[in-house]
Amino acid sequence: AVANLIHALSFFHTLRHFPGGSTSAGVMKGLQATLVFVTTAVAFCGRRGGEEMCFSFNKFISLIVVSIGVSVYGFATSLNSRDKRRTSYETIR
């Protein structure tokens, strides 16, 4: 219950305070999924469950695609934020 509360609070904090709101939350969920792939493979492959616990080629491709997507989104967001700061000044009259 406490972990769910912390998860919910951090999710709503992300929606409110991160640039992009729900898009940022979705991007971070994708990153979380790739981290779960890797952690599960390290912790459980060959110890528990079947082959689904092991790191596969498809999981590797997913990791690459999501990592590139997160990087591109982060870079584009930082460029957009920087451009907004440059153009957000009003003309003094």
JSON list of C-alpha atoms in Angstrom, two decimals:
[
{"chain": "A", "resi": 1, "resn": "ALA", "atom": "CA", "xyz": [0.00, 0.00, 0.00]},
{"chain": "A", "resi": 2, "resn": "VAL", "atom": "CA", "xyz": [2.81, 2.42, 0.83]},
{"chain": "A", "resi": 3, "resn": "ALA", "atom": "CA", "xyz": [4.61, 1.65, -2.43]},
{"chain": "A", "resi": 4, "resn": "ASN", "atom": "CA", "xyz": [1.40, 2.29, -4.38]},
{"chain": "A", "resi": 5, "resn": "LEU", "atom": "CA", "xyz": [0.94, 5.61, -2.60]},
{"chain": "A", "resi": 6, "resn": "ILE", "atom": "CA", "xyz": [4.51, 6.69, -3.41]},
{"chain": "A", "resi": 7, "resn": "HIS", "atom": "CA", "xyz": [4.05, 5.58, -7.01]},
{"chain": "A", "resi": 8, "resn": "ALA", "atom": "CA", "xyz": [0.79, 7.54, -7.38]},
{"chain": "A", "resi": 9, "resn": "LEU", "atom": "CA", "xyz": [2.22, 10.66, -5.77]},
{"chain": "A", "resi": 10, "resn": "SER", "atom": "CA", "xyz": [5.30, 10.60, -8.00]},
{"chain": "A", "resi": 11, "resn": "PHE", "atom": "CA", "xyz": [3.12, 10.05, -11.08]},
{"chain": "A", "resi": 12, "resn": "PHE", "atom": "CA", "xyz": [0.89, 13.04, -10.31]},
{"chain": "A", "resi": 13, "resn": "HIS", "atom": "CA", "xyz": [3.94, 15.13, -9.43]},
{"chain": "A", "resi": 14, "resn": "THR", "atom": "CA", "xyz": [5.32, 14.29, -12.88]},
{"chain": "A", "resi": 15, "resn": "LEU", "atom": "CA", "xyz": [2.07, 15.27, -14.57]},
{"chain": "A", "resi": 16, "resn": "ARG", "atom": "CA", "xyz": [2.03, 18.60, -12.82]},
{"chain": "A", "resi": 17, "resn": "HIS", "atom": "CA", "xyz": [5.66, 19.70, -12.78]},
{"chain": "A", "resi": 18, "resn": "PHE", "atom": "CA", "xyz": [7.55, 18.08, -15.66]},
{"chain": "A", "resi": 19, "resn": "PRO", "atom": "CA", "xyz": [7.57, 19.70, -19.11]},
{"chain": "A", "resi": 20, "resn": "GLY", "atom": "CA", "xyz": [5.20, 17.76, -21.32]},
{"chain": "A", "resi": 21, "resn": "GLY", "atom": "CA", "xyz": [3.07, 16.43, -18.45]},
{"chain": "A", "resi": 22, "resn": "SER", "atom": "CA", "xyz": [1.45, 13.18, -19.51]},
{"chain": "A", "resi": 23, "resn": "THR", "atom": "CA", "xyz": [3.85, 12.76, -22.45]},
{"chain": "A", "resi": 24, "resn": "SER", "atom": "CA", "xyz": [6.80, 12.90, -20.08]},
{"chain": "A", "resi": 25, "resn": "ALA", "atom": "CA", "xyz": [5.09, 10.38, -17.83]},
{"chain": "A", "resi": 26, "resn": "GLY", "atom": "CA", "xyz": [4.56, 8.05, -20.79]},
{"chain": "A", "resi": 27, "resn": "VAL", "atom": "CA", "xyz": [8.18, 8.37, -21.86]},
{"chain": "A", "resi": 28, "resn": "MET", "atom": "CA", "xyz": [9.33, 7.55, -18.34]},
{"chain": "A", "resi": 29, "resn": "LYS", "atom": "CA", "xyz": [7.01, 4.52, -18.26]},
{"chain": "A", "resi": 30, "resn": "GLY", "atom": "CA", "xyz": [8.74, 3.25, -21.40]},
{"chain": "A", "resi": 31, "resn": "LEU", "atom": "CA", "xyz": [12.11, 3.76, -19.77]},
{"chain": "A", "resi": 32, "resn": "GLN", "atom": "CA", "xyz": [10.84, 1.95, -16.67]},
{"chain": "A", "resi": 33, "resn": "ALA", "atom": "CA", "xyz": [9.77, -1.01, -18.82]},
{"chain": "A", "resi": 34, "resn": "THR", "atom": "CA", "xyz": [13.23, -1.36, -20.35]},
{"chain": "A", "resi": 35, "resn": "LEU", "atom": "CA", "xyz": [14.81, -1.21, -16.91]},
{"chain": "A", "resi": 36, "resn": "VAL", "atom": "CA", "xyz": [12.43, -3.97, -15.78]},
{"chain": "A", "resi": 37, "resn": "PHE", "atom": "CA", "xyz": [13.54, -6.11, -18.77]},
{"chain": "A", "resi": 38, "resn": "VAL", "atom": "CA", "xyz": [17.18, -5.78, -17.76]},
{"chain": "A", "resi": 39, "resn": "THR", "atom": "CA", "xyz": [16.64, -6.21, -14.02]},
{"chain": "A", "resi": 40, "resn": "THR", "atom": "CA", "xyz": [14.42, -9.25, -14.51]},
{"chain": "A", "resi": 41, "resn": "ALA", "atom": "CA", "xyz": [16.99, -10.89, -16.77]},
{"chain": "A", "resi": 42, "resn": "VAL", "atom": "CA", "xyz": [19.78, -10.30, -14.24]},
{"chain": "A", "resi": 43, "resn": "ALA", "atom": "CA", "xyz": [17.77, -11.36, -11.20]},
{"chain": "A", "resi": 44, "resn": "PHE", "atom": "CA", "xyz": [15.68, -14.27, -12.51]},
{"chain": "A", "resi": 45, "resn": "CYS", "atom": "CA", "xyz": [17.11, -15.71, -15.75]},
{"chain": "A", "resi": 46, "resn": "GLY", "atom": "CA", "xyz": [18.06, -19.32, -15.11]},
{"chain": "A", "resi": 47, "resn": "ARG", "atom": "CA", "xyz": [16.83, -19.14, -11.51]},
{"chain": "A", "resi": 48, "resn": "ARG", "atom": "CA", "xyz": [13.06, -18.80, -11.69]},
{"chain": "A", "resi": 49, "resn": "GLY", "atom": "CA", "xyz": [10.45, -19.19, -14.36]},
{"chain": "A", "resi": 50, "resn": "GLY", "atom": "CA", "xyz": [11.16, -20.06, -17.95]},
{"chain": "A", "resi": 51, "resn": "GLU", "atom": "CA", "xyz": [12.76, -18.41, -20.93]},
{"chain": "A", "resi": 52, "resn": "GLU", "atom": "CA", "xyz": [10.47, -15.39, -20.59]},
{"chain": "A", "resi": 53, "resn": "MET", "atom": "CA", "xyz": [12.65, -14.21, -17.70]},
{"chain": "A", "resi": 54, "resn": "CYS", "atom": "CA", "xyz": [15.79, -14.13, -19.85]},
{"chain": "A", "resi": 55, "resn": "PHE", "atom": "CA", "xyz": [16.95, -11.24, -22.00]},
{"chain": "A", "resi": 56, "resn": "SER", "atom": "CA", "xyz": [16.01, -11.93, -25.62]},
{"chain": "A", "resi": 57, "resn": "PHE", "atom": "CA", "xyz": [16.75, -10.31, -28.96]},
{"chain": "A", "resi": 58, "resn": "ASN", "atom": "CA", "xyz": [13.26, -8.75, -29.01]},
{"chain": "A", "resi": 59, "resn": "LYS", "atom": "CA", "xyz": [13.81, -7.27, -25.56]},
{"chain": "A", "resi": 60, "resn": "PHE", "atom": "CA", "xyz": [17.16, -5.91, -26.72]},
{"chain": "A", "resi": 61, "resn": "ILE", "atom": "CA", "xyz": [15.51, -4.22, -29.74]},
{"chain": "A", "resi": 62, "resn": "SER", "atom": "CA", "xyz": [12.83, -2.78, -27.42]},
{"chain": "A", "resi": 63, "resn": "LEU", "atom": "CA", "xyz": [15.56, -1.47, -25.12]},
{"chain": "A", "resi": 64, "resn": "ILE", "atom": "CA", "xyz": [17.32, 0.25, -28.03]},
{"chain": "A", "resi": 65, "resn": "VAL", "atom": "CA", "xyz": [14.13, 1.75, -29.48]},
{"chain": "A", "resi": 66, "resn": "VAL", "atom": "CA", "xyz": [12.91, 3.07, -26.13]},
{"chain": "A", "resi": 67, "resn": "SER", "atom": "CA", "xyz": [16.34, 4.39, -25.14]},
{"chain": "A", "resi": 68, "resn": "ILE", "atom": "CA", "xyz": [16.68, 6.27, -28.43]},
{"chain": "A", "resi": 69, "resn": "GLY", "atom": "CA", "xyz": [13.13, 7.60, -28.08]},
{"chain": "A", "resi": 70, "resn": "VAL", "atom": "CA", "xyz": [13.76, 8.80, -24.53]},
{"chain": "A", "resi": 71, "resn": "SER", "atom": "CA", "xyz": [17.01, 10.46, -25.61]},
{"chain": "A", "resi": 72, "resn": "VAL", "atom": "CA", "xyz": [15.42, 12.19, -28.62]},
{"chain": "A", "resi": 73, "resn": "TYR", "atom": "CA", "xyz": [12.46, 13.36, -26.54]},
{"chain": "A", "resi": 74, "resn": "GLY", "atom": "CA", "xyz": [14.74, 14.68, -23.80]},
{"chain": "A", "resi": 75, "resn": "PHE", "atom": "CA", "xyz": [16.95, 16.50, -26.30]},
{"chain": "A", "resi": 76, "resn": "ALA", "atom": "CA", "xyz": [13.95, 18.00, -28.13]},
{"chain": "A", "resi": 77, "resn": "THR", "atom": "CA", "xyz": [12.37, 19.09, -24.85]},
{"chain": "A", "resi": 78, "resn": "SER", "atom": "CA", "xyz": [15.58, 20.80, -23.74]},
{"chain": "A", "resi": 79, "resn": "LEU", "atom": "CA", "xyz": [15.85, 22.61, -27.10]},
{"chain": "A", "resi": 80, "resn": "ASN", "atom": "CA", "xyz": [12.23, 23.68, -26.88]},
{"chain": "A", "resi": 81, "resn": "SER", "atom": "CA", "xyz": [12.68, 24.96, -23.32]},
{"chain": "A", "resi": 82, "resn": "ARG", "atom": "CA", "xyz": [15.79, 26.88, -24.32]},
{"chain": "A", "resi": 83, "resn": "ASP", "atom": "CA", "xyz": [14.03, 28.43, -27.33]},
{"chain": "A", "resi": 84, "resn": "LYS", "atom": "CA", "xyz": [11.06, 29.47, -25.17]},
{"chain": "A", "resi": 85, "resn": "ARG", "atom": "CA", "xyz": [13.41, 31.19, -22.72]},
{"chain": "A", "resi": 86, "resn": "ARG", "atom": "CA", "xyz": [14.99, 33.15, -25.54]},
{"chain": "A", "resi": 87, "resn": "THR", "atom": "CA", "xyz": [11.68, 34.31, -27.02]},
{"chain": "A", "resi": 88, "resn": "SER", "atom": "CA", "xyz": [9.66, 34.84, -23.86]},
{"chain": "A", "resi": 89, "resn": "TYR", "atom": "CA", "xyz": [10.81, 38.41, -23.29]},
{"chain": "A", "resi": 90, "resn": "GLU", "atom": "CA", "xyz": [8.40, 41.21, -23.97]},
{"chain": "A", "resi": 91, "resn": "THR", "atom": "CA", "xyz": [9.44, 44.31, -25.86]},
{"chain": "A", "resi": 92, "resn": "ILE", "atom": "CA", "xyz": [10.02, 47.31, -23.62]},
{"chain": "A", "resi": 93, "resn": "ARG", "atom": "CA", "xyz": [8.08, 50.34, -24.84]}
]
